[in-house]
PDB file of C-alpha atoms in Angstrom:
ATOM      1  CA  UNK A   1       0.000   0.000   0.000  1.00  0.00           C
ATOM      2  CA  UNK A   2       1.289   3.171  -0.959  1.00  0.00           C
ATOM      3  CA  UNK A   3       1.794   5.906   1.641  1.00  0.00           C
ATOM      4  CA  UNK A   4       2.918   9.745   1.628  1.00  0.00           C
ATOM      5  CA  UNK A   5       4.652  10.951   4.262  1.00  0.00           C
ATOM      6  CA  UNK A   6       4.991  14.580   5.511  1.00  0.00           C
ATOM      7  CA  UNK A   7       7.855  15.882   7.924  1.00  0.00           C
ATOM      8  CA  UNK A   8      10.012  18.993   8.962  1.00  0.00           C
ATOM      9  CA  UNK A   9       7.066  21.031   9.988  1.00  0.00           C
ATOM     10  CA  UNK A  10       7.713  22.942  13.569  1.00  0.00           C
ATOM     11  CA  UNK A  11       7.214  26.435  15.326  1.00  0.00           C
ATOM     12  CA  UNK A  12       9.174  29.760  13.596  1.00  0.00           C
ATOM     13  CA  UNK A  13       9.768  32.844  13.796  1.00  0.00           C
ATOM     14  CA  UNK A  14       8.088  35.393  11.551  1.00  0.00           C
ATOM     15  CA  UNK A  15      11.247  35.680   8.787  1.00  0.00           C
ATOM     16  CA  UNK A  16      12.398  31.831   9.072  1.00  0.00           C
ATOM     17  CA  UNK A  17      12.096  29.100   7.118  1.00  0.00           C
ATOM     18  CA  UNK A  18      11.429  24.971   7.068  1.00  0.00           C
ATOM     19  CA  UNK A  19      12.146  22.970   4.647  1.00  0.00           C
ATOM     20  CA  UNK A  20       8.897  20.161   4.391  1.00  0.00           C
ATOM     21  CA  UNK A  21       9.706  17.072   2.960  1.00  0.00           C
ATOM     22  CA  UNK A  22       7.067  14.258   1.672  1.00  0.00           C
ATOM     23  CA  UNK A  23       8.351  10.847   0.904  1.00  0.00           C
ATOM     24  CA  UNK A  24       6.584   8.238  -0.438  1.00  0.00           C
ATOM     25  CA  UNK A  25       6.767   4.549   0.370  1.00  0.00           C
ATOM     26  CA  UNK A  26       4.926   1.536  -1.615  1.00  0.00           C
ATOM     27  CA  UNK A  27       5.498   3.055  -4.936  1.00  0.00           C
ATOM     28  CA  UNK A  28       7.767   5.406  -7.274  1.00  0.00           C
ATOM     29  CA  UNK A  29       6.150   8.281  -7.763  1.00  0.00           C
ATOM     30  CA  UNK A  30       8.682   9.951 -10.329  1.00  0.00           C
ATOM     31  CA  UNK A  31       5.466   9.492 -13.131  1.00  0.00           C
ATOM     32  CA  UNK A  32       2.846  11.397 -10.692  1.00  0.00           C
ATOM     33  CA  UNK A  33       2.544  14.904 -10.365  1.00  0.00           C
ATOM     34  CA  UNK A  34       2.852  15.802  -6.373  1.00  0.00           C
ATOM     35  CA  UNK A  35       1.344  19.059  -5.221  1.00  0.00           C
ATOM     36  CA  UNK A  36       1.686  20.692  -1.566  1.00  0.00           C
ATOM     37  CA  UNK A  37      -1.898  22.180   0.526  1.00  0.00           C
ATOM     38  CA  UNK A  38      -2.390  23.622   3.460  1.00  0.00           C
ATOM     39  CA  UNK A  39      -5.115  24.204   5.691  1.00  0.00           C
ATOM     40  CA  UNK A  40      -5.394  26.349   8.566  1.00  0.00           C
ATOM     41  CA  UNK A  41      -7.786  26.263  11.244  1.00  0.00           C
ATOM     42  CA  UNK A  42     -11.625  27.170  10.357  1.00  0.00           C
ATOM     43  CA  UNK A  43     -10.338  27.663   7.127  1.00  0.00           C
ATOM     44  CA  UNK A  44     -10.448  25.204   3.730  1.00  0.00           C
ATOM     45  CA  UNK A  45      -7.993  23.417   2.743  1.00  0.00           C
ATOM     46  CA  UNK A  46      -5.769  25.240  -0.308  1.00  0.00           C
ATOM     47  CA  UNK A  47      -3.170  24.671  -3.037  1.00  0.00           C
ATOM     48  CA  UNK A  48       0.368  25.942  -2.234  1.00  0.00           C
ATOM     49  CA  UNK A  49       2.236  24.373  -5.453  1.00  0.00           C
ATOM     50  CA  UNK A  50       2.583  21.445  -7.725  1.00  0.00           C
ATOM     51  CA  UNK A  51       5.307  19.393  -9.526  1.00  0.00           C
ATOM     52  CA  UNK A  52       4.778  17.346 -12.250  1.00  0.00           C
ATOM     53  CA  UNK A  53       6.768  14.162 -13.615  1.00  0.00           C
ATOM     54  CA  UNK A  54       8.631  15.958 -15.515  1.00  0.00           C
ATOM     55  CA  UNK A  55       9.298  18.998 -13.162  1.00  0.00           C
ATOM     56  CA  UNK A  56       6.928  21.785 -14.459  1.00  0.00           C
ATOM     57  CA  UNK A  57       5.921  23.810 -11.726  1.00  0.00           C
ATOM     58  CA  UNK A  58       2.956  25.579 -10.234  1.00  0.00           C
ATOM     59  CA  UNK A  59       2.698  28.108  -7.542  1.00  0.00           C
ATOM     60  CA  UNK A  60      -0.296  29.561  -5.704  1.00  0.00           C
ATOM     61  CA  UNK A  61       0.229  33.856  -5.303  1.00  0.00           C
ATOM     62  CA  UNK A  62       0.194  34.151  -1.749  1.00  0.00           C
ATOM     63  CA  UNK A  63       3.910  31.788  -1.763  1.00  0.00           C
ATOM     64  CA  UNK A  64       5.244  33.126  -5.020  1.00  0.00           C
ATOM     65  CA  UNK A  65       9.198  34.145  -4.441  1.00  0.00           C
ATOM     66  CA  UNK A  66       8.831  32.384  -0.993  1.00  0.00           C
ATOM     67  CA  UNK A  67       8.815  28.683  -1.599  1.00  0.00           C
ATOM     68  CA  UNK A  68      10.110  26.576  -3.713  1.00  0.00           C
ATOM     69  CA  UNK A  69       8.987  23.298  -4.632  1.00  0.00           C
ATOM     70  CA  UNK A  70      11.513  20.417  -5.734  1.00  0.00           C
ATOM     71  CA  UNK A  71      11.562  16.494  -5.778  1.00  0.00           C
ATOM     72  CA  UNK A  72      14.502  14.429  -5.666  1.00  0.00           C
ATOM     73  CA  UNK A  73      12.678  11.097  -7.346  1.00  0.00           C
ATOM     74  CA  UNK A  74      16.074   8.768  -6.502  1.00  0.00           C
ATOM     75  CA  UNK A  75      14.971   9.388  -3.130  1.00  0.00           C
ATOM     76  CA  UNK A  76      11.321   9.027  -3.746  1.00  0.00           C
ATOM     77  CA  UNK A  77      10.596  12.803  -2.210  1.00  0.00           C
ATOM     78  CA  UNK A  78       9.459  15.927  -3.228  1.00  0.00           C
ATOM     79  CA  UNK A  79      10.482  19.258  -1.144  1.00  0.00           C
ATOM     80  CA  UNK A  80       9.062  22.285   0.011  1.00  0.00           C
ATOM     81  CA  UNK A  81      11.264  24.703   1.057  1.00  0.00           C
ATOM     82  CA  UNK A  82       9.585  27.730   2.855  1.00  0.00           C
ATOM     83  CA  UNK A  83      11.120  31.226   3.524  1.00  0.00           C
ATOM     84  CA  UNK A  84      10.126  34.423   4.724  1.00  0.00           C
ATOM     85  CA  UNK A  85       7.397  32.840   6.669  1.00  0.00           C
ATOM     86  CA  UNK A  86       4.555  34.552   8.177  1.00  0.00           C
ATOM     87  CA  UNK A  87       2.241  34.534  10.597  1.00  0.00           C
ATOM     88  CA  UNK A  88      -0.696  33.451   7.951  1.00  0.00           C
ATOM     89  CA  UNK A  89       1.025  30.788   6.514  1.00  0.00           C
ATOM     90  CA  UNK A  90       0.347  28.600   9.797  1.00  0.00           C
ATOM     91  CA  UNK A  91      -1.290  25.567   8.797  1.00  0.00           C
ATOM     92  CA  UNK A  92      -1.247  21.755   8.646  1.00  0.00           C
ATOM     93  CA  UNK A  93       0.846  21.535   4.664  1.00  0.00           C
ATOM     94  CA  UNK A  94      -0.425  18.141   3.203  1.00  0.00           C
ATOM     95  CA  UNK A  95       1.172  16.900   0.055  1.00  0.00           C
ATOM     96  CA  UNK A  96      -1.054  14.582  -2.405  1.00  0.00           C
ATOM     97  CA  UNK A  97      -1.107  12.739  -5.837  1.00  0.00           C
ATOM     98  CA  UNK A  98      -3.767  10.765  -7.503  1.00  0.00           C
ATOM     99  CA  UNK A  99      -1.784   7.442  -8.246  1.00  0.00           C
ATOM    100  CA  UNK A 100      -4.268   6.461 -10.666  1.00  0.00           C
ATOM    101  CA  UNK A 101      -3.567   9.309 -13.116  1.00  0.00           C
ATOM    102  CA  UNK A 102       0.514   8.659 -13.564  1.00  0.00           C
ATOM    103  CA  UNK A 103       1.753  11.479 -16.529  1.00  0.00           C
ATOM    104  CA  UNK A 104      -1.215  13.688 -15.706  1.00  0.00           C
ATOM    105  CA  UNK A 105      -1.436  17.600 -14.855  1.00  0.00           C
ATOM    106  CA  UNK A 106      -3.478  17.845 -11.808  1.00  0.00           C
ATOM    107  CA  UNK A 107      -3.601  20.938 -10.966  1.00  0.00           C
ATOM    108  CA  UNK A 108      -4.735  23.153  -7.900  1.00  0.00           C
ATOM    109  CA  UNK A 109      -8.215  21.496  -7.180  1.00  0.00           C
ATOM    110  CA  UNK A 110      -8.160  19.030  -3.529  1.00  0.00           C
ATOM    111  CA  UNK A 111     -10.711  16.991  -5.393  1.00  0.00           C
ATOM    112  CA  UNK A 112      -8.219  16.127  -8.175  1.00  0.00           C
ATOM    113  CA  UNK A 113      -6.315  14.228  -5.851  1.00  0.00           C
ATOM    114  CA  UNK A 114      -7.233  11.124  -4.415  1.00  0.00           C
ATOM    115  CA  UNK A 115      -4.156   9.867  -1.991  1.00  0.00           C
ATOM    116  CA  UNK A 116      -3.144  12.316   0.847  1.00  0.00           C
ATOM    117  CA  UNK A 117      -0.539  11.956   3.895  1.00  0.00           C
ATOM    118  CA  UNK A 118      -1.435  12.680   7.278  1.00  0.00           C
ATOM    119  CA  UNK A 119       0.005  16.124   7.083  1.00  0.00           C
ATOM    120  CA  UNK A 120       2.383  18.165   9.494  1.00  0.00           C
ATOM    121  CA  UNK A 121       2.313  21.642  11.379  1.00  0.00           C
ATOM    122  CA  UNK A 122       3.930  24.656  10.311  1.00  0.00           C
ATOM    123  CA  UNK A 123       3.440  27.577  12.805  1.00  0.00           C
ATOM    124  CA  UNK A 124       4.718  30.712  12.532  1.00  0.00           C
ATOM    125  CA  UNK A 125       5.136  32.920  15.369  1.00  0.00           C
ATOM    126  CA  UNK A 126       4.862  37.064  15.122  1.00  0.00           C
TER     127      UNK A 126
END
């Protein structure tokens, strides 16, 4: 069974950064696009960026010039790497794929992803 993993979340200041880090186990996902969400409390879940299999990128305004999304598919993991965090980008970051659509643009939509990881916490303190 294939599983995504999310890690390096933690508490920061206002300024820092964290790199996230979802690895993937079961599977090689260097054919699947992987894209990063977040969701903060009370609020719906939302596209941060997305990497496809063959390393187009996608990034949502509000992290534009701030993060930068990578995968490293010898290690089965795609990155996140945050900077010049704020205090609005606390949130649980999920990443997520649709294994079932290998080669295939999915874009910023939650519902065009079917297989999510349990997520981890990114807060960012003023």
């Amino acid at each position: 069974q294939v599983q995504l993993v999310e890690s390096g979340g933690g508490l920061v200041q206002a300024g820092g950064s964290l790199r996230l880090s979802c690895a993937a186990s079961g599977r090689t996902f260097s054919n699947y696009a992987i894209g990063w969400f977040r969701q903060a409390p009370g609020k719906e879940r939302e596209f941060v960026a997305l990497i496809t299999w063959y390393g187009g990128i996608s990034y949502a305004d509000s992290v534009k010039g701030r993060f930068t999304i990578s995968r490293d598919n010898a290690k089965n993991t795609v990155y996140l790497q945050t900077s010049s965090l704020k205090p609005e980008d606390t949130a649980v970051y999920y990443c997520a794929t649709d294994l079932d659509q290998p080669r295939r643009w999915l874009g910023s939509r939650t519902y065009d992803y079917k297989h999510w990881g349990q997520g981890t916490q990114v807060t960012v303190s003023s």
